[in-house]
Amino acid sequence: MGIKRRKLAAAPLALALLAATGCESTPDAGAEAKAAPTTSATRSVARVCVKPAAGPAKAPSGAVTVDPAVVGDLAAKTKSSPPNTTFWLRPGTHRLEPDRYAQVIPKEGDRYLGAPGAVLDGRKKNQYAFGGTARDVTIRYLTVQRFVAPPDEGVVNHDSADGWVIEHATIQDNSGAGLMAGARQQVRASCLRDNGQYGMNAYKANGRIAGLVVEDNEIVGNNTGDWERRRKGCGCTGGIKFWAVNGADVRGNWVHDNRGTGLWADTNNNDFRIENNVLEANDGAALIYETSYNAVIRNNTIRRNNWVEGRREADRGDDFPYATVYLSESGGEPRVRARTNKIEIYRNVLENNWSGITLWENADRFCNSPANTSSGDCTLLVRDTDRCAKPAIAAAPLYADCRWKTQRVDIHDNRFVLDKSVVKCTVKCDRMAVLANYGTYPDWSPYQGERVADAITRKQHNRWHDNVYLGPWKFVAHDPSRVLDFEQWQVTPYQQDAGSTLDPQAGG
């Protein structure tokens, strides 16, 4: 699992307020961000952390009342009540028993409603808040905080049960992931804030997650534990991380100021719609779509992302085009059923990010290769990973099917704005790219040399067209050494951005 972006061998449920670029939208942003110009890159954002919706002030008819003065009352009453019970948590701080494994184990159909001011506090003693495998559990209007889940585990829906609904909740200041995900899970109008590793880790150990909805949430300040530094190259952080999710609608969220990537789909995800979000001021990329398939990415406002990680790599002398929207070994595949058979990126505004969109393939990363960081996983086209070996991998169909391919990516009708005085950069923050490395490893690989670089650049139906560029953009094709101006990008052999315009003086 995780990401190896490059190893170059030789080579509204929520309160919505209008957020103007660089002003009130990022409370912790410094003076540099506040200097950003206001442009058309404005969109209403879900400010649910500042003003969460209030729950019912009185217990609904038939509900079981939970008393914050009684330690462990919530878990005990859940255990003694039948399925499909509604629990109303009185105002105040609710606590579990002090045992680290003490937690609430809902029954199928249980509903948990917090009164105004109701908080479930793990006191940095309990690992999990809500666990178990019961389906169709609902949690509304409740703050869940200060639980200490281990790395890669979660506090709410710890066991990734199916059909959970989390609405108007605040999940904050927890270790690990604030929230796990199961199939048909809905997360709406909630605040996922300042959790140690992820706001949500959409991972299910047994089976895939399907039908996930993430809507109108504020996802901010996650990865307080700085896990990419502690586990270098782990690919184990993000505002939200998605693993093997088949069908997700991610819309209307405000994903900002996370320490790392905002949204990260990693390993055999499929059929995503990522739309109408505001993705801003994340330290790393706004969006990574990695070794995954078939997505629509549209109508998003994406601004001031990747300033920390992009600048860090540039300062190290790395010439790889670290991008704000980064597609790594991901593309459209008609044989994988979805609502689209390509990756379409359109009608987005990208403003003053560190670089733009990069389409990348690691020629050494394929099924059964030691260079595959998603260890043990294969593409959705090959069930038996062991088939991807010499000599069969060198011939059809395995030559194509054993490799995740960045293909059928259609990038159009976007607005790309760059003012280097705002980003505070001189070089390497101004790139669009489609490229691969020179294949070298392992010695039995059929993808050695420039085969993958040639394919991603000219043979896999990746194209930009009808976009607007404002600012001094450059373009990278085939490999990092080929840095092109707009005219070179448009003509043979690359023939990109037909119908697009570039005004290099207009970024400010």
Short mmCIF file of C-alpha atoms in Angstrom, two decimals:
data_model
loop_
_atom_site.label_atom_id
_atom_site.label_comp_id
_atom_site.label_asym_id
_atom_site.label_seq_id
_atom_site.Cartn_x
_atom_site.Cartn_y
_atom_site.Cartn_z
CA MET A 1 0.00 0.00 0.00
CA GLY A 2 0.93 3.61 -0.04
CA ILE A 3 2.52 5.69 -2.69
CA LYS A 4 5.79 5.83 -4.49
CA ARG A 5 5.25 8.93 -6.55
CA ARG A 6 8.47 8.50 -8.39
CA LYS A 7 11.58 6.47 -8.31
CA LEU A 8 13.36 7.44 -11.48
CA ALA A 9 15.86 4.81 -12.41
CA ALA A 10 18.27 6.76 -14.53
CA ALA A 11 15.81 9.09 -15.11
CA PRO A 12 -26.29 21.57 2.30
CA LEU A 13 -26.70 19.94 5.55
CA ALA A 14 -24.16 22.32 6.89
CA LEU A 15 -24.05 26.04 7.46
CA ALA A 16 -22.71 27.38 4.18
CA LEU A 17 -20.93 30.72 3.99
CA LEU A 18 -19.15 32.26 1.08
CA ALA A 19 -15.39 31.88 1.35
CA ALA A 20 -13.24 34.27 -0.62
CA THR A 21 -9.80 33.08 -1.66
CA GLY A 22 -7.24 33.59 1.06
CA CYS A 23 -9.47 35.33 3.57
CA GLU A 24 -11.54 33.69 6.29
CA SER A 25 -11.50 30.22 4.80
CA THR A 26 -8.32 29.08 6.53
CA PRO A 27 -8.19 30.36 10.11
CA ASP A 28 -4.60 29.21 10.60
CA ALA A 29 -3.29 30.54 7.30
CA GLY A 30 -0.51 33.09 7.48
CA ALA A 31 -0.04 36.41 5.78
CA GLU A 32 1.14 34.79 2.56
CA ALA A 33 -2.16 32.99 2.08
CA LYS A 34 -4.15 36.12 2.95
CA ALA A 35 -2.42 37.97 0.15
CA ALA A 36 -3.97 35.69 -2.46
CA PRO A 37 -6.24 37.54 -4.89
CA THR A 38 -9.97 37.03 -4.94
CA THR A 39 -11.01 35.57 -8.29
CA SER A 40 -13.74 33.35 -9.63
CA ALA A 41 -12.32 30.60 -7.41
CA THR A 42 -14.97 31.07 -4.74
CA ARG A 43 -17.45 28.53 -3.50
CA SER A 44 -19.64 28.09 -0.45
CA VAL A 45 -17.97 25.89 2.12
CA ALA A 46 -19.28 23.66 4.86
CA ARG A 47 -18.27 25.45 8.07
CA VAL A 48 -19.58 22.75 10.34
CA CYS A 49 -16.65 22.84 12.79
CA VAL A 50 -17.25 26.48 13.71
CA LYS A 51 -20.99 26.13 14.16
CA PRO A 52 -22.16 22.50 14.40
CA ALA A 53 -25.86 21.82 14.23
CA ALA A 54 -27.54 21.27 17.59
CA GLY A 55 -29.22 18.02 18.50
CA PRO A 56 -32.60 17.57 20.17
CA ALA A 57 -32.87 19.35 23.54
CA LYS A 58 -35.34 16.73 24.80
CA ALA A 59 -35.34 12.97 24.49
CA PRO A 60 -37.41 11.78 21.51
CA SER A 61 -40.42 9.63 22.32
CA GLY A 62 -39.35 6.12 23.24
CA ALA A 63 -35.64 6.94 23.49
CA VAL A 64 -33.39 5.60 26.23
CA THR A 65 -31.79 8.50 28.12
CA VAL A 66 -28.06 8.27 28.83
CA ASP A 67 -26.68 10.02 31.92
CA PRO A 68 -23.21 11.61 31.69
CA ALA A 69 -22.84 11.38 35.48
CA VAL A 70 -22.78 7.57 35.28
CA VAL A 71 -19.48 6.25 33.94
CA GLY A 72 -20.10 3.61 31.30
CA ASP A 73 -23.84 4.32 31.09
CA LEU A 74 -23.89 4.46 27.29
CA ALA A 75 -22.16 1.10 26.80
CA ALA A 76 -24.21 -0.58 29.53
CA LYS A 77 -27.57 0.63 28.24
CA THR A 78 -26.62 -0.32 24.68
CA LYS A 79 -25.82 -3.83 25.87
CA SER A 80 -29.08 -4.22 27.78
CA SER A 81 -31.37 -2.78 25.09
CA PRO A 82 -32.77 -4.56 22.02
CA PRO A 83 -31.77 -3.73 18.42
CA ASN A 84 -33.26 -0.62 16.80
CA THR A 85 -33.14 1.36 20.03
CA THR A 86 -32.74 5.14 20.05
CA PHE A 87 -30.39 6.53 22.70
CA TRP A 88 -30.43 10.19 23.69
CA LEU A 89 -27.26 11.45 25.37
CA ARG A 90 -27.91 14.24 27.84
CA PRO A 91 -25.79 17.41 27.72
CA GLY A 92 -22.39 16.94 29.31
CA THR A 93 -19.29 14.78 29.04
CA HIS A 94 -20.00 11.05 28.79
CA ARG A 95 -17.29 8.56 29.70
CA LEU A 96 -16.66 4.87 29.22
CA GLU A 97 -15.12 2.57 31.78
CA PRO A 98 -11.39 3.30 32.10
CA ASP A 99 -10.31 -0.01 30.51
CA ARG A 100 -8.52 0.73 27.23
CA TYR A 101 -10.79 -1.68 25.31
CA ALA A 102 -14.04 -0.39 26.80
CA GLN A 103 -16.31 0.73 23.95
CA VAL A 104 -19.90 0.92 22.79
CA ILE A 105 -21.01 -2.13 20.78
CA PRO A 106 -24.23 -1.14 18.99
CA LYS A 107 -26.89 -3.57 17.86
CA GLU A 108 -28.38 -3.46 14.38
CA GLY A 109 -30.37 -0.32 13.71
CA ASP A 110 -29.38 1.48 16.91
CA ARG A 111 -29.49 5.29 16.84
CA TYR A 112 -27.42 7.65 18.99
CA LEU A 113 -28.54 11.27 19.31
CA GLY A 114 -26.58 13.86 21.23
CA ALA A 115 -28.29 16.70 23.02
CA PRO A 116 -26.69 20.13 22.67
CA GLY A 117 -23.31 19.87 24.39
CA ALA A 118 -23.20 16.06 24.51
CA VAL A 119 -19.62 14.78 24.28
CA LEU A 120 -18.25 11.24 24.40
CA ASP A 121 -14.72 11.63 25.72
CA GLY A 122 -12.13 8.86 25.67
CA ARG A 123 -9.91 10.86 28.06
CA LYS A 124 -6.84 9.51 26.21
CA LYS A 125 -7.55 6.17 27.92
CA ASN A 126 -10.04 4.34 25.69
CA GLN A 127 -8.99 3.18 22.24
CA TYR A 128 -12.39 2.94 20.55
CA ALA A 129 -15.72 4.71 20.86
CA PHE A 130 -18.07 2.63 18.68
CA GLY A 131 -17.17 -0.84 17.36
CA GLY A 132 -18.66 -4.17 16.40
CA THR A 133 -20.28 -5.47 13.21
CA ALA A 134 -23.89 -4.35 13.62
CA ARG A 135 -25.35 -2.80 10.50
CA ASP A 136 -27.33 0.38 9.94
CA VAL A 137 -26.23 2.27 13.04
CA THR A 138 -26.83 6.03 13.17
CA ILE A 139 -24.81 8.63 15.11
CA ARG A 140 -26.04 12.23 15.07
CA TYR A 141 -25.24 15.48 16.88
CA LEU A 142 -22.52 13.93 19.02
CA THR A 143 -18.93 15.00 19.66
CA VAL A 144 -16.47 12.10 19.94
CA GLN A 145 -13.01 13.07 21.11
CA ARG A 146 -9.72 12.09 22.75
CA PHE A 147 -9.72 8.37 21.93
CA VAL A 148 -6.38 6.69 21.25
CA ALA A 149 -6.85 4.17 18.45
CA PRO A 150 -3.62 2.52 17.27
CA PRO A 151 -2.18 3.51 13.87
CA ASP A 152 -4.37 2.52 10.91
CA GLU A 153 -7.34 1.84 13.21
CA GLY A 154 -10.34 4.04 13.86
CA VAL A 155 -12.41 5.37 16.74
CA VAL A 156 -15.95 5.44 15.28
CA ASN A 157 -17.14 2.33 13.40
CA HIS A 158 -13.86 0.69 14.32
CA ASP A 159 -14.79 -2.60 12.63
CA SER A 160 -16.01 -1.05 9.35
CA ALA A 161 -19.59 -2.29 9.70
CA ASP A 162 -21.98 -1.59 6.83
CA GLY A 163 -24.74 0.94 6.48
CA TRP A 164 -23.70 3.40 9.18
CA VAL A 165 -24.91 7.01 9.03
CA ILE A 166 -22.84 9.72 10.72
CA GLU A 167 -24.46 13.16 10.55
CA HIS A 168 -23.86 16.46 12.32
CA ALA A 169 -21.12 14.80 14.36
CA THR A 170 -17.79 16.23 15.51
CA ILE A 171 -14.98 13.69 15.61
CA GLN A 172 -11.84 15.37 16.83
CA ASP A 173 -8.53 15.10 18.66
CA ASN A 174 -8.30 11.33 18.37
CA SER A 175 -5.29 9.16 17.59
CA GLY A 176 -5.38 6.94 14.50
CA ALA A 177 -8.41 7.60 12.30
CA GLY A 178 -11.39 9.49 13.61
CA LEU A 179 -13.69 7.29 11.57
CA MET A 180 -13.56 4.03 9.63
CA ALA A 181 -15.99 3.14 6.83
CA GLY A 182 -18.13 0.24 5.70
CA ALA A 183 -20.29 -0.34 2.65
CA ARG A 184 -23.19 2.07 2.13
CA GLN A 185 -21.83 4.38 4.79
CA GLN A 186 -23.00 7.99 4.75
CA VAL A 187 -20.98 10.74 6.40
CA ARG A 188 -22.75 14.07 6.19
CA ALA A 189 -22.42 17.55 7.66
CA SER A 190 -19.79 16.41 10.14
CA CYS A 191 -16.54 17.87 11.42
CA LEU A 192 -13.52 15.55 11.14
CA ARG A 193 -10.86 17.63 12.83
CA ASP A 194 -7.32 17.31 14.20
CA ASN A 195 -7.15 13.53 14.28
CA GLY A 196 -3.75 11.91 14.57
CA GLN A 197 -3.60 10.02 11.28
CA TYR A 198 -6.77 10.35 9.18
CA GLY A 199 -10.06 12.14 9.44
CA MET A 200 -11.55 8.99 7.93
CA ASN A 201 -9.87 5.75 6.86
CA ALA A 202 -12.20 4.10 4.33
CA TYR A 203 -10.75 0.63 4.70
CA LYS A 204 -12.46 -2.72 5.24
CA ALA A 205 -10.30 -5.72 6.08
CA ASN A 206 -12.79 -8.26 4.66
CA GLY A 207 -14.64 -7.31 1.51
CA ARG A 208 -14.87 -4.08 -0.41
CA ILE A 209 -16.64 -0.89 0.45
CA ALA A 210 -19.40 0.07 -1.99
CA GLY A 211 -21.84 2.95 -2.09
CA LEU A 212 -19.92 5.38 0.13
CA VAL A 213 -21.26 8.94 0.48
CA VAL A 214 -19.14 11.76 1.96
CA GLU A 215 -21.11 14.99 1.74
CA ASP A 216 -21.00 18.52 3.16
CA ASN A 217 -18.33 17.79 5.77
CA GLU A 218 -15.46 19.90 7.04
CA ILE A 219 -12.24 17.87 7.09
CA VAL A 220 -9.45 19.88 8.64
CA GLY A 221 -6.13 19.62 10.45
CA ASN A 222 -5.76 15.85 10.30
CA ASN A 223 -2.47 13.92 10.55
CA THR A 224 -1.40 15.74 13.66
CA GLY A 225 0.97 12.80 14.27
CA ASP A 226 2.89 13.55 11.05
CA TRP A 227 2.92 9.88 10.10
CA GLU A 228 4.63 10.28 6.73
CA ARG A 229 7.69 11.49 8.62
CA ARG A 230 7.47 8.78 11.27
CA ARG A 231 7.02 6.05 8.65
CA LYS A 232 8.80 7.47 5.65
CA GLY A 233 6.97 6.64 2.42
CA CYS A 234 4.13 4.86 4.22
CA GLY A 235 1.32 6.54 2.28
CA CYS A 236 -0.69 6.26 5.49
CA THR A 237 -2.24 9.70 6.00
CA GLY A 238 -4.78 12.09 4.57
CA GLY A 239 -7.83 14.09 5.36
CA ILE A 240 -9.54 10.97 4.01
CA LYS A 241 -7.86 7.83 2.67
CA PHE A 242 -9.83 5.41 0.49
CA TRP A 243 -8.80 1.78 -0.08
CA ALA A 244 -10.59 -0.53 -2.55
CA VAL A 245 -13.81 1.50 -2.51
CA ASN A 246 -16.16 0.59 -5.35
CA GLY A 247 -18.45 3.56 -5.81
CA ALA A 248 -18.09 6.78 -3.84
CA ASP A 249 -19.72 10.19 -4.01
CA VAL A 250 -17.53 12.84 -2.40
CA ARG A 251 -19.27 16.18 -2.74
CA GLY A 252 -19.68 19.54 -1.10
CA ASN A 253 -16.88 19.06 1.42
CA TRP A 254 -14.40 21.62 2.70
CA VAL A 255 -11.07 19.79 2.93
CA HIS A 256 -8.43 22.15 4.22
CA ASP A 257 -5.28 22.62 6.25
CA ASN A 258 -4.56 18.91 6.57
CA ARG A 259 -0.95 17.99 7.25
CA GLY A 260 -0.40 16.08 4.03
CA THR A 261 -2.84 15.12 1.27
CA GLY A 262 -6.45 16.23 1.36
CA LEU A 263 -8.21 13.30 -0.37
CA TRP A 264 -6.25 10.19 -1.26
CA ALA A 265 -7.70 7.15 -3.09
CA ASP A 266 -5.12 4.37 -3.00
CA THR A 267 -5.27 0.87 -4.54
CA ASN A 268 -8.13 -0.48 -6.63
CA ASN A 269 -10.70 2.18 -5.98
CA ASN A 270 -13.30 2.57 -8.73
CA ASP A 271 -16.24 4.70 -9.76
CA PHE A 272 -15.64 7.92 -7.81
CA ARG A 273 -17.45 11.21 -8.25
CA ILE A 274 -15.52 14.02 -6.60
CA GLU A 275 -17.47 17.21 -7.14
CA ASN A 276 -18.35 20.60 -5.72
CA ASN A 277 -15.68 20.44 -3.03
CA VAL A 278 -13.33 23.14 -1.79
CA LEU A 279 -9.85 21.68 -1.37
CA GLU A 280 -7.43 24.22 -0.01
CA ALA A 281 -4.27 24.86 1.98
CA ASN A 282 -3.40 21.21 2.46
CA ASP A 283 0.33 20.68 2.99
CA GLY A 284 0.43 18.09 0.21
CA ALA A 285 -1.67 17.37 -2.85
CA ALA A 286 -5.34 18.28 -2.80
CA LEU A 287 -6.18 14.96 -4.45
CA ILE A 288 -4.26 11.78 -5.19
CA TYR A 289 -5.90 9.02 -7.25
CA GLU A 290 -3.52 6.06 -7.18
CA THR A 291 -3.65 2.59 -8.82
CA SER A 292 -7.39 3.10 -9.26
CA TYR A 293 -10.04 3.34 -11.95
CA ASN A 294 -12.86 5.39 -13.48
CA ALA A 295 -13.66 8.72 -11.86
CA VAL A 296 -15.33 12.06 -12.49
CA ILE A 297 -13.60 15.04 -10.86
CA ARG A 298 -15.58 18.19 -11.56
CA ASN A 299 -16.69 21.58 -10.29
CA ASN A 300 -14.15 21.70 -7.48
CA THR A 301 -12.33 24.78 -6.19
CA ILE A 302 -8.72 23.81 -5.52
CA ARG A 303 -6.40 26.48 -4.14
CA ARG A 304 -3.15 26.96 -2.25
CA ASN A 305 -2.39 23.27 -1.89
CA ASN A 306 0.97 21.49 -1.87
CA TRP A 307 2.98 24.52 -0.78
CA VAL A 308 4.77 22.57 1.95
CA GLU A 309 5.50 19.24 0.26
CA GLY A 310 6.05 20.64 -3.22
CA ARG A 311 8.45 23.28 -1.98
CA ARG A 312 10.30 20.76 0.16
CA GLU A 313 11.01 18.47 -2.79
CA ALA A 314 12.02 21.38 -5.01
CA ASP A 315 14.41 22.63 -2.34
CA ARG A 316 15.97 19.17 -2.33
CA GLY A 317 16.65 19.51 -6.04
CA ASP A 318 14.03 17.00 -7.16
CA ASP A 319 12.81 17.75 -10.68
CA PHE A 320 9.70 15.55 -10.49
CA PRO A 321 6.50 17.58 -11.10
CA TYR A 322 4.85 17.14 -7.71
CA ALA A 323 1.30 18.18 -8.43
CA THR A 324 -1.81 19.31 -6.64
CA VAL A 325 -3.99 16.81 -8.53
CA TYR A 326 -1.90 13.68 -8.94
CA LEU A 327 -2.97 10.59 -10.89
CA SER A 328 -0.57 7.73 -10.30
CA GLU A 329 -1.12 4.54 -12.33
CA SER A 330 -4.83 5.36 -12.56
CA GLY A 331 -7.13 5.60 -15.54
CA GLY A 332 -10.35 4.72 -17.26
CA GLU A 333 -11.03 1.04 -17.85
CA PRO A 334 -14.22 -0.01 -19.70
CA ARG A 335 -13.91 -3.57 -18.41
CA VAL A 336 -14.35 -2.39 -14.81
CA ARG A 337 -18.00 -1.51 -14.35
CA ALA A 338 -18.67 2.08 -13.29
CA ARG A 339 -20.73 5.16 -14.11
CA THR A 340 -17.94 6.26 -16.45
CA ASN A 341 -15.25 4.40 -18.36
CA LYS A 342 -12.60 7.10 -18.11
CA ILE A 343 -11.20 9.63 -15.68
CA GLU A 344 -12.71 12.98 -16.56
CA ILE A 345 -11.41 16.16 -14.90
CA TYR A 346 -13.42 19.22 -15.88
CA ARG A 347 -14.90 22.57 -14.81
CA ASN A 348 -12.51 22.85 -11.88
CA VAL A 349 -10.70 26.01 -10.78
CA LEU A 350 -7.11 25.47 -9.64
CA GLU A 351 -5.62 28.62 -8.21
CA ASN A 352 -2.16 29.27 -6.80
CA ASN A 353 -1.29 25.70 -6.00
CA TRP A 354 2.16 24.19 -6.25
CA SER A 355 1.85 22.97 -9.85
CA GLY A 356 -1.28 21.60 -11.49
CA ILE A 357 -2.12 18.10 -12.71
CA THR A 358 0.38 15.28 -13.13
CA LEU A 359 -0.37 11.98 -14.87
CA TRP A 360 2.28 9.46 -13.88
CA GLU A 361 3.19 5.81 -14.25
CA ASN A 362 5.98 4.00 -12.50
CA ALA A 363 7.20 1.54 -15.13
CA ASP A 364 8.53 -0.77 -12.41
CA ARG A 365 5.23 -0.96 -10.51
CA PHE A 366 3.00 -3.82 -11.63
CA CYS A 367 1.47 -6.99 -10.24
CA ASN A 368 4.04 -9.30 -8.66
CA SER A 369 6.85 -6.78 -8.96
CA PRO A 370 8.98 -6.10 -5.87
CA ALA A 371 8.57 -2.43 -6.75
CA ASN A 372 4.80 -2.59 -6.23
CA THR A 373 4.26 -0.66 -3.00
CA SER A 374 0.69 -2.00 -2.81
CA SER A 375 2.21 -5.28 -1.70
CA GLY A 376 0.20 -8.37 -2.62
CA ASP A 377 -2.38 -6.45 -4.62
CA CYS A 378 -2.97 -6.87 -8.33
CA THR A 379 -5.10 -4.99 -10.83
CA LEU A 380 -8.84 -5.58 -10.98
CA LEU A 381 -8.26 -7.37 -14.29
CA VAL A 382 -6.13 -10.21 -12.90
CA ARG A 383 -7.42 -12.38 -10.07
CA ASP A 384 -4.29 -14.48 -9.60
CA THR A 385 -1.26 -12.27 -8.96
CA ASP A 386 1.11 -15.18 -9.56
CA ARG A 387 0.12 -15.20 -13.25
CA CYS A 388 1.99 -11.93 -13.69
CA ALA A 389 5.37 -13.57 -14.08
CA LYS A 390 7.82 -14.54 -16.75
CA PRO A 391 7.19 -15.66 -19.48
CA ALA A 392 3.39 -15.14 -19.62
CA ILE A 393 3.52 -11.46 -18.59
CA ALA A 394 5.36 -10.56 -21.76
CA ALA A 395 2.40 -11.50 -24.00
CA ALA A 396 -1.26 -10.54 -24.29
CA PRO A 397 -3.43 -10.29 -22.31
CA LEU A 398 -1.21 -10.14 -19.23
CA TYR A 399 1.22 -7.62 -20.71
CA ALA A 400 -1.60 -5.07 -20.54
CA ASP A 401 -3.61 -6.41 -17.62
CA CYS A 402 -0.83 -6.84 -15.05
CA ARG A 403 -0.09 -3.11 -15.05
CA TRP A 404 -2.18 -0.32 -13.60
CA LYS A 405 -2.32 2.17 -16.46
CA THR A 406 -2.81 5.90 -16.54
CA GLN A 407 -5.06 5.95 -19.56
CA ARG A 408 -8.25 7.52 -20.92
CA VAL A 409 -7.81 10.66 -18.81
CA ASP A 410 -9.74 13.63 -20.22
CA ILE A 411 -8.82 17.05 -18.76
CA HIS A 412 -10.93 19.87 -20.15
CA ASP A 413 -12.70 23.15 -19.44
CA ASN A 414 -10.66 23.86 -16.32
CA ARG A 415 -9.21 27.19 -15.21
CA PHE A 416 -5.60 27.11 -14.04
CA VAL A 417 -4.35 30.26 -12.29
CA LEU A 418 -0.80 30.78 -11.05
CA ASP A 419 0.72 33.88 -9.47
CA LYS A 420 4.24 32.97 -8.38
CA SER A 421 4.39 35.99 -6.09
CA VAL A 422 1.57 34.45 -4.07
CA VAL A 423 3.01 30.93 -4.02
CA LYS A 424 6.44 32.45 -3.25
CA CYS A 425 8.29 30.38 -5.79
CA THR A 426 10.50 30.91 -8.81
CA VAL A 427 10.77 27.43 -10.35
CA LYS A 428 9.12 23.98 -10.27
CA CYS A 429 5.72 25.19 -9.08
CA ASP A 430 4.32 25.83 -12.55
CA ARG A 431 3.87 22.45 -14.24
CA MET A 432 1.37 20.21 -15.95
CA ALA A 433 2.79 16.79 -16.70
CA VAL A 434 2.29 13.40 -18.31
CA LEU A 435 5.29 11.14 -17.81
CA ALA A 436 6.85 7.90 -16.63
CA ASN A 437 10.27 6.69 -15.55
CA TYR A 438 12.70 4.55 -17.51
CA GLY A 439 11.85 0.94 -16.65
CA THR A 440 14.69 -1.05 -15.09
CA TYR A 441 13.35 -3.39 -12.42
CA PRO A 442 13.01 -6.33 -11.86
CA ASP A 443 15.21 -8.00 -14.45
CA TRP A 444 12.28 -10.04 -15.82
CA SER A 445 10.07 -6.98 -16.32
CA PRO A 446 8.62 -6.65 -19.83
CA TYR A 447 8.26 -2.88 -19.27
CA GLN A 448 11.91 -1.91 -19.32
CA GLY A 449 13.24 1.11 -21.16
CA GLU A 450 10.93 3.82 -22.48
CA ARG A 451 7.94 1.59 -23.24
CA VAL A 452 5.74 2.95 -20.48
CA ALA A 453 6.84 6.56 -21.01
CA ASP A 454 5.97 6.26 -24.71
CA ALA A 455 2.63 4.66 -23.89
CA ILE A 456 1.40 7.14 -21.29
CA THR A 457 2.46 10.10 -23.40
CA ARG A 458 1.15 9.10 -26.81
CA LYS A 459 -0.76 5.81 -26.83
CA GLN A 460 -3.11 5.70 -23.85
CA HIS A 461 -5.60 8.42 -24.83
CA ASN A 462 -4.62 10.98 -22.20
CA ARG A 463 -5.45 14.49 -23.31
CA TRP A 464 -5.87 18.07 -22.19
CA HIS A 465 -8.15 20.37 -24.21
CA ASP A 466 -10.23 23.54 -23.95
CA ASN A 467 -8.62 24.77 -20.75
CA VAL A 468 -7.71 28.32 -19.69
CA TYR A 469 -4.21 28.99 -18.31
CA LEU A 470 -3.45 32.24 -16.53
CA GLY A 471 0.18 32.59 -15.50
CA PRO A 472 3.60 31.31 -16.58
CA TRP A 473 2.74 27.62 -17.00
CA LYS A 474 5.16 25.00 -18.28
CA PHE A 475 4.50 21.46 -19.41
CA VAL A 476 6.37 18.19 -18.90
CA ALA A 477 6.00 15.24 -21.26
CA HIS A 478 7.44 11.73 -21.39
CA ASP A 479 10.07 12.21 -18.63
CA PRO A 480 11.12 14.99 -16.23
CA SER A 481 13.83 16.28 -18.58
CA ARG A 482 11.33 17.34 -21.27
CA VAL A 483 10.05 20.69 -20.08
CA LEU A 484 8.00 22.37 -22.80
CA ASP A 485 6.48 25.74 -23.47
CA PHE A 486 2.82 26.01 -24.48
CA GLU A 487 3.51 25.89 -28.21
CA GLN A 488 5.70 22.80 -27.91
CA TRP A 489 3.02 21.15 -25.78
CA GLN A 490 0.38 21.78 -28.44
CA VAL A 491 2.20 20.62 -31.55
CA THR A 492 3.45 17.24 -32.74
CA PRO A 493 4.33 14.85 -31.18
CA TYR A 494 2.34 15.70 -28.02
CA GLN A 495 -0.63 17.57 -29.53
CA GLN A 496 -2.08 18.55 -26.17
CA ASP A 497 -4.46 21.34 -25.16
CA ALA A 498 -6.28 21.87 -28.45
CA GLY A 499 -8.67 24.77 -28.02
CA SER A 500 -6.94 25.96 -24.84
CA THR A 501 -5.53 29.42 -24.17
CA LEU A 502 -2.52 30.66 -22.21
CA ASP A 503 -1.91 34.18 -20.92
CA PRO A 504 1.44 34.05 -19.08
CA GLN A 505 1.04 37.60 -17.68
CA ALA A 506 -2.43 37.16 -16.23
CA GLY A 507 -1.81 34.96 -13.22
CA GLY A 508 -1.69 37.86 -10.80
#
